[in-house]
CSV table of C-alpha atoms in Angstrom, one decimal:
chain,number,residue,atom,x,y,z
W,109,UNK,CA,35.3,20.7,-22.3
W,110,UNK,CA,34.0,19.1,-25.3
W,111,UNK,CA,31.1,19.9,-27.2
W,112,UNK,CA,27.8,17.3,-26.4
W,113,UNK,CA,26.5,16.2,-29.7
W,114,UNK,CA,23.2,15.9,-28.1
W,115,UNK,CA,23.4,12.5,-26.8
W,116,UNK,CA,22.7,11.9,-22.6
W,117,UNK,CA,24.1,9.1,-20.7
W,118,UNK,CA,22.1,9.3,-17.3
W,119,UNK,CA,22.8,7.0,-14.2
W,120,UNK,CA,21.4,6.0,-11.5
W,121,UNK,CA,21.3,3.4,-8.4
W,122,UNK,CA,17.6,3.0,-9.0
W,123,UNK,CA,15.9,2.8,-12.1
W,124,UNK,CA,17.1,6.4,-13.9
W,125,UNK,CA,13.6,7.4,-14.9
W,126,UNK,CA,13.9,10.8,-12.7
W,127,UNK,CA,17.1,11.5,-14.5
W,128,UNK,CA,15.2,10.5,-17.8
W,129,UNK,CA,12.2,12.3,-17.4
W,130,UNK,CA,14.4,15.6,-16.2
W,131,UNK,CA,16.6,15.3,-19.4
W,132,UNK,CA,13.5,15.2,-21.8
W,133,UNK,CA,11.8,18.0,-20.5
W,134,UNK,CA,15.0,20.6,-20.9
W,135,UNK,CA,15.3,18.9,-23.9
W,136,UNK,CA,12.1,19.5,-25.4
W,137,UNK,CA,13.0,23.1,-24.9
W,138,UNK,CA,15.4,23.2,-27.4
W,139,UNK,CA,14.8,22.4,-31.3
W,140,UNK,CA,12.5,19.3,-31.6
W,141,UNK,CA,14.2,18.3,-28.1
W,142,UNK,CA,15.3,14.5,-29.6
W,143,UNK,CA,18.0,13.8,-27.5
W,144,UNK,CA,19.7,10.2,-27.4
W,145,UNK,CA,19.2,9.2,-24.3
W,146,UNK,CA,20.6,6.2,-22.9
W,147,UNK,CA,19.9,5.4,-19.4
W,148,UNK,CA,21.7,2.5,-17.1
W,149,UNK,CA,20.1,1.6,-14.0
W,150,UNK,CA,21.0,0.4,-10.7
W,151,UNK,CA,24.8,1.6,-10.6
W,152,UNK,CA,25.9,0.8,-6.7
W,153,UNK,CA,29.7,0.8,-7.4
W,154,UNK,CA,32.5,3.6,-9.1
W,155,UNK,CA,32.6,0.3,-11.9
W,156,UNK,CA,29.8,1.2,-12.9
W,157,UNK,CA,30.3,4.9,-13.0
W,158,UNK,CA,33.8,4.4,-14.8
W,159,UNK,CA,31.9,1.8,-17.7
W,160,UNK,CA,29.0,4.2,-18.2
W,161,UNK,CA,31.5,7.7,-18.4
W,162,UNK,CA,33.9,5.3,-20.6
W,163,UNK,CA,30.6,5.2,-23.1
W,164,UNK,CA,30.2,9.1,-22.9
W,165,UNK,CA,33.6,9.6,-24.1
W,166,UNK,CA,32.8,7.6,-27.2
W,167,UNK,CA,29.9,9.0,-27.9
W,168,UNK,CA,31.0,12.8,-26.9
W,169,UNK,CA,28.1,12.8,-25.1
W,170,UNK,CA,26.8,14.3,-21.7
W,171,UNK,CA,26.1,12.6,-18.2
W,172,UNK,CA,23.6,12.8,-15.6
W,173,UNK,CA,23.1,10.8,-12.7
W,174,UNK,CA,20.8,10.9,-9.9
W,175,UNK,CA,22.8,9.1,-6.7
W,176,UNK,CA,21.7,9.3,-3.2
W,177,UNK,CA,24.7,8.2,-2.4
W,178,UNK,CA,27.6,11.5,-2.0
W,179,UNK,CA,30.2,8.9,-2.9
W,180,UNK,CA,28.8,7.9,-6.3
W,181,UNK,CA,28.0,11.2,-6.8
W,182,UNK,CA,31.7,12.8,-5.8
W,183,UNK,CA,33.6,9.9,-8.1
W,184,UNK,CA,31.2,10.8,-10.7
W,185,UNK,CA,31.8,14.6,-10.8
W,186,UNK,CA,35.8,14.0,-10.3
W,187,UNK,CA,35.8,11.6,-13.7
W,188,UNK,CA,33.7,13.5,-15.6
W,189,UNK,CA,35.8,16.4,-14.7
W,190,UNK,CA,39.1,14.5,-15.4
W,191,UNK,CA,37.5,13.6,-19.3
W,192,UNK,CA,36.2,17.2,-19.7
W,193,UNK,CA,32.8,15.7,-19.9
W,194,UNK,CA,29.9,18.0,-19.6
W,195,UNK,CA,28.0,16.6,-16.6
W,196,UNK,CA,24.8,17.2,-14.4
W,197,UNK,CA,24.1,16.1,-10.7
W,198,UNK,CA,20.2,16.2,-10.6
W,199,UNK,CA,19.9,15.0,-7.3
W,200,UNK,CA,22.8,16.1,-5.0
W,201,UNK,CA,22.1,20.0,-4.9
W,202,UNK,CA,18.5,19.8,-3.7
W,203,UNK,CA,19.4,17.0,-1.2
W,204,UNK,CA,22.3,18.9,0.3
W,205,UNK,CA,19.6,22.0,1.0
W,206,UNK,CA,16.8,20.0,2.2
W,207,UNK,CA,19.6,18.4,4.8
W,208,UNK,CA,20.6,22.3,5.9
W,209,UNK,CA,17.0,23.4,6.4
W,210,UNK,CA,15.7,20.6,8.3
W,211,UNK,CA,18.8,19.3,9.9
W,212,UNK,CA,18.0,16.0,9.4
W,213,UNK,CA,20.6,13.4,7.9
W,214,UNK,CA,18.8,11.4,4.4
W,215,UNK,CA,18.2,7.6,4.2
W,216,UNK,CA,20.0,7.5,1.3
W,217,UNK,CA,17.9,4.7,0.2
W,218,UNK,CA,18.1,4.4,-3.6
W,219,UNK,CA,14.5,3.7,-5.1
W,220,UNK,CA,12.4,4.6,-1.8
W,221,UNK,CA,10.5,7.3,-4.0
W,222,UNK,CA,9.1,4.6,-6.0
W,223,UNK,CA,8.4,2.6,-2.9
W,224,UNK,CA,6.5,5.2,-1.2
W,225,UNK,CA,4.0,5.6,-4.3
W,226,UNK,CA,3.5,2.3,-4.3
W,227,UNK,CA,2.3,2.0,-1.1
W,228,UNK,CA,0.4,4.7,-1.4
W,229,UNK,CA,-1.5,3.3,-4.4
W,230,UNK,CA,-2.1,-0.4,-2.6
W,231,UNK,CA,-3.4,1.6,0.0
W,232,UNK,CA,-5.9,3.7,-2.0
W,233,UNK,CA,-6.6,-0.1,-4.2
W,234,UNK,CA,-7.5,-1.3,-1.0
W,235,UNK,CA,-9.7,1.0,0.2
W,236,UNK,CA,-11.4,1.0,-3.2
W,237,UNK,CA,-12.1,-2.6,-2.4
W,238,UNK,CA,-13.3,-2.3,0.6
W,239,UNK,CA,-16.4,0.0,-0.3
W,240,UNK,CA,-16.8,-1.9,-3.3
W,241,UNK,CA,-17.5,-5.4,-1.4
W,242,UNK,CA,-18.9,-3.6,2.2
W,243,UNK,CA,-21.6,-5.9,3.8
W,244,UNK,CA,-21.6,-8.2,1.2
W,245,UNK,CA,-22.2,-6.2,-1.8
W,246,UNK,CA,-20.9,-8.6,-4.4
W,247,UNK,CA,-19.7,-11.9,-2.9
W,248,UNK,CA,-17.2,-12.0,-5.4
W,249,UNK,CA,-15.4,-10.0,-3.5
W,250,UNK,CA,-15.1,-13.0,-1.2
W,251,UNK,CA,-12.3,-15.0,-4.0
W,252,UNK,CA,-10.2,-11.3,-4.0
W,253,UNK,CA,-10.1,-10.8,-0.7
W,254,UNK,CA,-6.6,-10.7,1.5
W,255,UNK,CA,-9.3,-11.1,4.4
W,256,UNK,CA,-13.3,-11.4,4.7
W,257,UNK,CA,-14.8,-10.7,8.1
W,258,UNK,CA,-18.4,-12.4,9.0
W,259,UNK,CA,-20.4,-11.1,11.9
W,260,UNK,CA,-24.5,-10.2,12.8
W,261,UNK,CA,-24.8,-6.2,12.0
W,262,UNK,CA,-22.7,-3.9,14.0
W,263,UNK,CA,-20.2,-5.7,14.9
W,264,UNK,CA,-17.8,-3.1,13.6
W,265,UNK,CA,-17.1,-4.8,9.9
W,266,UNK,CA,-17.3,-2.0,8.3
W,267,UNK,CA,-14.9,-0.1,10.7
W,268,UNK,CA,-12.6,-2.9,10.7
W,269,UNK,CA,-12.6,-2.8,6.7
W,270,UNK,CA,-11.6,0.2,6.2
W,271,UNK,CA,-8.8,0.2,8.9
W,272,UNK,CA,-7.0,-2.9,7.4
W,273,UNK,CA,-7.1,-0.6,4.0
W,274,UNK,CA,-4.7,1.7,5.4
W,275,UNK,CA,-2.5,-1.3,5.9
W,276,UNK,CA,-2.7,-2.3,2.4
W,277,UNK,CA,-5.2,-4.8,3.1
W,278,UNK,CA,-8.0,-6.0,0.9
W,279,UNK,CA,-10.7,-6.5,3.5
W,280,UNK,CA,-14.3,-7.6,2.4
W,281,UNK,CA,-17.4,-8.0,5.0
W,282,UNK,CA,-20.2,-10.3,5.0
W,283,UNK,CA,-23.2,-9.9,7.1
W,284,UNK,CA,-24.8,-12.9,8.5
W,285,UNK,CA,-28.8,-12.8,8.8
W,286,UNK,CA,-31.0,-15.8,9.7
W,287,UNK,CA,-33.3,-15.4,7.2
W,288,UNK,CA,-30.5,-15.3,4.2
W,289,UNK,CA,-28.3,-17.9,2.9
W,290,UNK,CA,-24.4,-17.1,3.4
W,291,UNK,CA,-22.7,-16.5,0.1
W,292,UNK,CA,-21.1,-19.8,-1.2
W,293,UNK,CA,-18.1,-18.2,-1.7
W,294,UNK,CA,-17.2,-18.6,2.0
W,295,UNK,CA,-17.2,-22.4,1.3
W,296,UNK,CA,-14.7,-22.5,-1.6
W,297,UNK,CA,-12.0,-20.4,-0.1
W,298,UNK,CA,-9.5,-21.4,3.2
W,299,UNK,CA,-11.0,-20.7,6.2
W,300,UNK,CA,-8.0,-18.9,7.5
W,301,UNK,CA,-8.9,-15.8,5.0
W,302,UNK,CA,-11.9,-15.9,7.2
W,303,UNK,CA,-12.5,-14.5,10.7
W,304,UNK,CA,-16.0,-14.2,12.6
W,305,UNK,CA,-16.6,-11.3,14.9
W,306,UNK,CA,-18.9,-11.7,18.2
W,307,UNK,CA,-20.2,-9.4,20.4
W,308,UNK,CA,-22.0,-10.2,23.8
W,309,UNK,CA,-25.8,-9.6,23.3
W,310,UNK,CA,-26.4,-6.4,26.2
W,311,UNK,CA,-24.1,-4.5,23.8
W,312,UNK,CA,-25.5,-5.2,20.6
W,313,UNK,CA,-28.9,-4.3,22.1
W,314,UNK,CA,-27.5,-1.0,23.4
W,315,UNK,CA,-25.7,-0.5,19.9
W,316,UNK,CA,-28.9,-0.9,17.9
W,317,UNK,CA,-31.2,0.9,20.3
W,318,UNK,CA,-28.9,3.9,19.5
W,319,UNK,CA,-28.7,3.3,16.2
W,320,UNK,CA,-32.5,3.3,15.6
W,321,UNK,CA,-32.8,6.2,18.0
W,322,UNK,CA,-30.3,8.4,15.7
W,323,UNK,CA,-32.3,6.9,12.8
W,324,UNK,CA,-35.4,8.3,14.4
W,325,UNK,CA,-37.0,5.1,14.3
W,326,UNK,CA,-37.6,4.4,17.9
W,327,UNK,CA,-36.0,1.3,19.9
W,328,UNK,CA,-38.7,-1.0,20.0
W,329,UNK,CA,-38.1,-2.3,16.4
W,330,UNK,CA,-37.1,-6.4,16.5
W,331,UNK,CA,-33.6,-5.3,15.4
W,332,UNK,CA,-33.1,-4.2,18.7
W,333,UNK,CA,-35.4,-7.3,20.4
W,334,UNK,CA,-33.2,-9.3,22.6
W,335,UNK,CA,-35.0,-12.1,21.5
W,336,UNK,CA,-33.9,-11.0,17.6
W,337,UNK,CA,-30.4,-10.7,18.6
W,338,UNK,CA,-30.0,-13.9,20.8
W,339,UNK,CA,-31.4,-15.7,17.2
W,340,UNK,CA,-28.9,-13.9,15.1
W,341,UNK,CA,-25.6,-14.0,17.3
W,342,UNK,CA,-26.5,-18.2,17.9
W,343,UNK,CA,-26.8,-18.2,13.8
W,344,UNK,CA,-23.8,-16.6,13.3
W,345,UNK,CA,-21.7,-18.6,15.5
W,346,UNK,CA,-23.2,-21.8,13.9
W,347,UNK,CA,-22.1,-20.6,10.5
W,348,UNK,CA,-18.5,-19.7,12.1
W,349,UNK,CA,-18.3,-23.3,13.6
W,350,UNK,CA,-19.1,-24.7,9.9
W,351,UNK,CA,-16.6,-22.6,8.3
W,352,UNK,CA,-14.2,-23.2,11.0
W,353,UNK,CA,-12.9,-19.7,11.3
W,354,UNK,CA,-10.9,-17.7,13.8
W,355,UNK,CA,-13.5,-15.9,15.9
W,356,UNK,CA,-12.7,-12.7,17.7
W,357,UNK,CA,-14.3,-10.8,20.5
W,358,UNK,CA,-15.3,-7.4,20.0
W,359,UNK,CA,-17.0,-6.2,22.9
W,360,UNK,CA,-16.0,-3.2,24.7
W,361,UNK,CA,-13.2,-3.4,22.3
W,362,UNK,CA,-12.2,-0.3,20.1
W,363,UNK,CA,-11.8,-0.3,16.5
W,364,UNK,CA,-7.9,-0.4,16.5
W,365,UNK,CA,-7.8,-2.7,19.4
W,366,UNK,CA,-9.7,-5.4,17.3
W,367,UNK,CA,-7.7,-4.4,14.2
W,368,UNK,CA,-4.6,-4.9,16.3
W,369,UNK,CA,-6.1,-8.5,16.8
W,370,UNK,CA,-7.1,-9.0,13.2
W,371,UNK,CA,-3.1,-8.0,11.8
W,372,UNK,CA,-1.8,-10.5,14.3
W,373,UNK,CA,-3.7,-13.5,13.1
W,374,UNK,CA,-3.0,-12.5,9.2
W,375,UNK,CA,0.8,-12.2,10.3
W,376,UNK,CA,0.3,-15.7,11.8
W,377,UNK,CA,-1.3,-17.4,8.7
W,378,UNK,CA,0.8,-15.7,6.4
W,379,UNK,CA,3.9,-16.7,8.4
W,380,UNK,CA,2.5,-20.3,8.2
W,381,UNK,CA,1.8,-20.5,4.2
């Protein structure tokens, strides 16, 4: 085997920053841990291998690759063997154990680290955006939106927000009262980012009686006035027909059952943009 002159040629058929990072930090561990490090990304055939372990040769250099797939990895360990090259598999040992203590085969699915953290951090973005533009906080929020859902209070906006979140969905809520103008941000973006909720008025009574009732307030406020709610749901439904939105029905309907109604009509617009 030849002696590395402190120079790393890593691998990989993603982008190689796992190999990178993993070669820095043993490096750091020796001297002032300045290694040469060149890295070559998205290798998917043994021509790529062969080019990259041609280059270590040159360079007397070592190799390191991180494949998911035990072919790359096999022709990889065979040629460096065959040029005396010292060599590292990063990924293949703790893969093999993790498929004999669970017993479950791997996707081998270059990349799908970086996938998963990226839909983890959409997912915490949008629920960041959701609180941040909940019941019409900053109508701002109304030109960022992926969706903005109108409706008189309770009709589960906030619910609903939060649940398209989880699905990476930017969801802002605007609550429609008679007395106050609607934001004129509903009127400069496409109606199809918009959908009304409704809710038959002998629920939303019995929703805000109980609400003022946990609130200790007593149900006899106007909020809970059929008369009141009659005024707000005909209001809202005017402003719906203006904007000429998709309205949907919440009553008696759970949170995911509306939400499952809500992903189907993005689907459709999206699928028709």
């Amino acid at each position: 085997m030849t002696h590395c002159n402190g120079t790393v040629h890593v691998m990989s058929d993603s982008l190689g920053e796992t190999a990178e990072q993993v070669v820095k930090a043993v490096a750091s561990q020796f001297n002032s841990g300045n290694a040469a490090i060149n890295r070559h990304p998205y290798i998917t055939d043994q021509l790529g291998v062969e080019e990259v372990i041609k280059e270590a040769v040159k360079d007397n250099a070592m190799v390191a690759y991180t494949f998911v797939s035990p072919q790359l990895r096999e022709f990889s360990e065979a040629l460096c063997k065959q040029m005396q090259l010292p060599y590292v598999d990063i990924l293949g040992p703790v893969m093999e154990q993790f498929e004999k203590i669970t017993s479950i085969k791997p996707k081998l699915e270059p990349g799908i680290y970086r996938k998963l953290d990226e839909e983890y951090f959409r997912r915490i973005e949008a629920i960041e955006f959701a609180v941040k533009y909940d019941d019409g906080k900053d109508p701002r929020g109304i030109l960022r939106a992926d969706v903005v859902l109108l409706g008189v209070s309770r009709t589960s906006k906030t619910p609903l927000s939060m649940y398209l979140a989880h699905k990476q969905i930017k969801a802002a809520n605007v609550p429609l009262v008679p007395e106050i103008k609607p934001p004129k941000e509903l009127y400069e973006i496409n109606p199809k980012k918009i959908i009304g909720l409704t809710i038959s008025p002998s629920q939303l009574n019995e929703i805000r009686r109980e609400r003022l009732l946990a609130l200790g307030l007593g149900d006899h406020s106007s909020y809970a006035s059929m008369e009141r709610i009659l005024s707000e749901l005909d209001y809202a439904e005017n402003i719906m027909k203006d904007l000429s939105c998709p309205v949907l029905e919440v009553t008696n309907k759970a949170v995911e059952e509306t939400a499952g109604k809500l992903l189907e009509i993005i689907k459709e617009e999206n699928g028709n943009d």
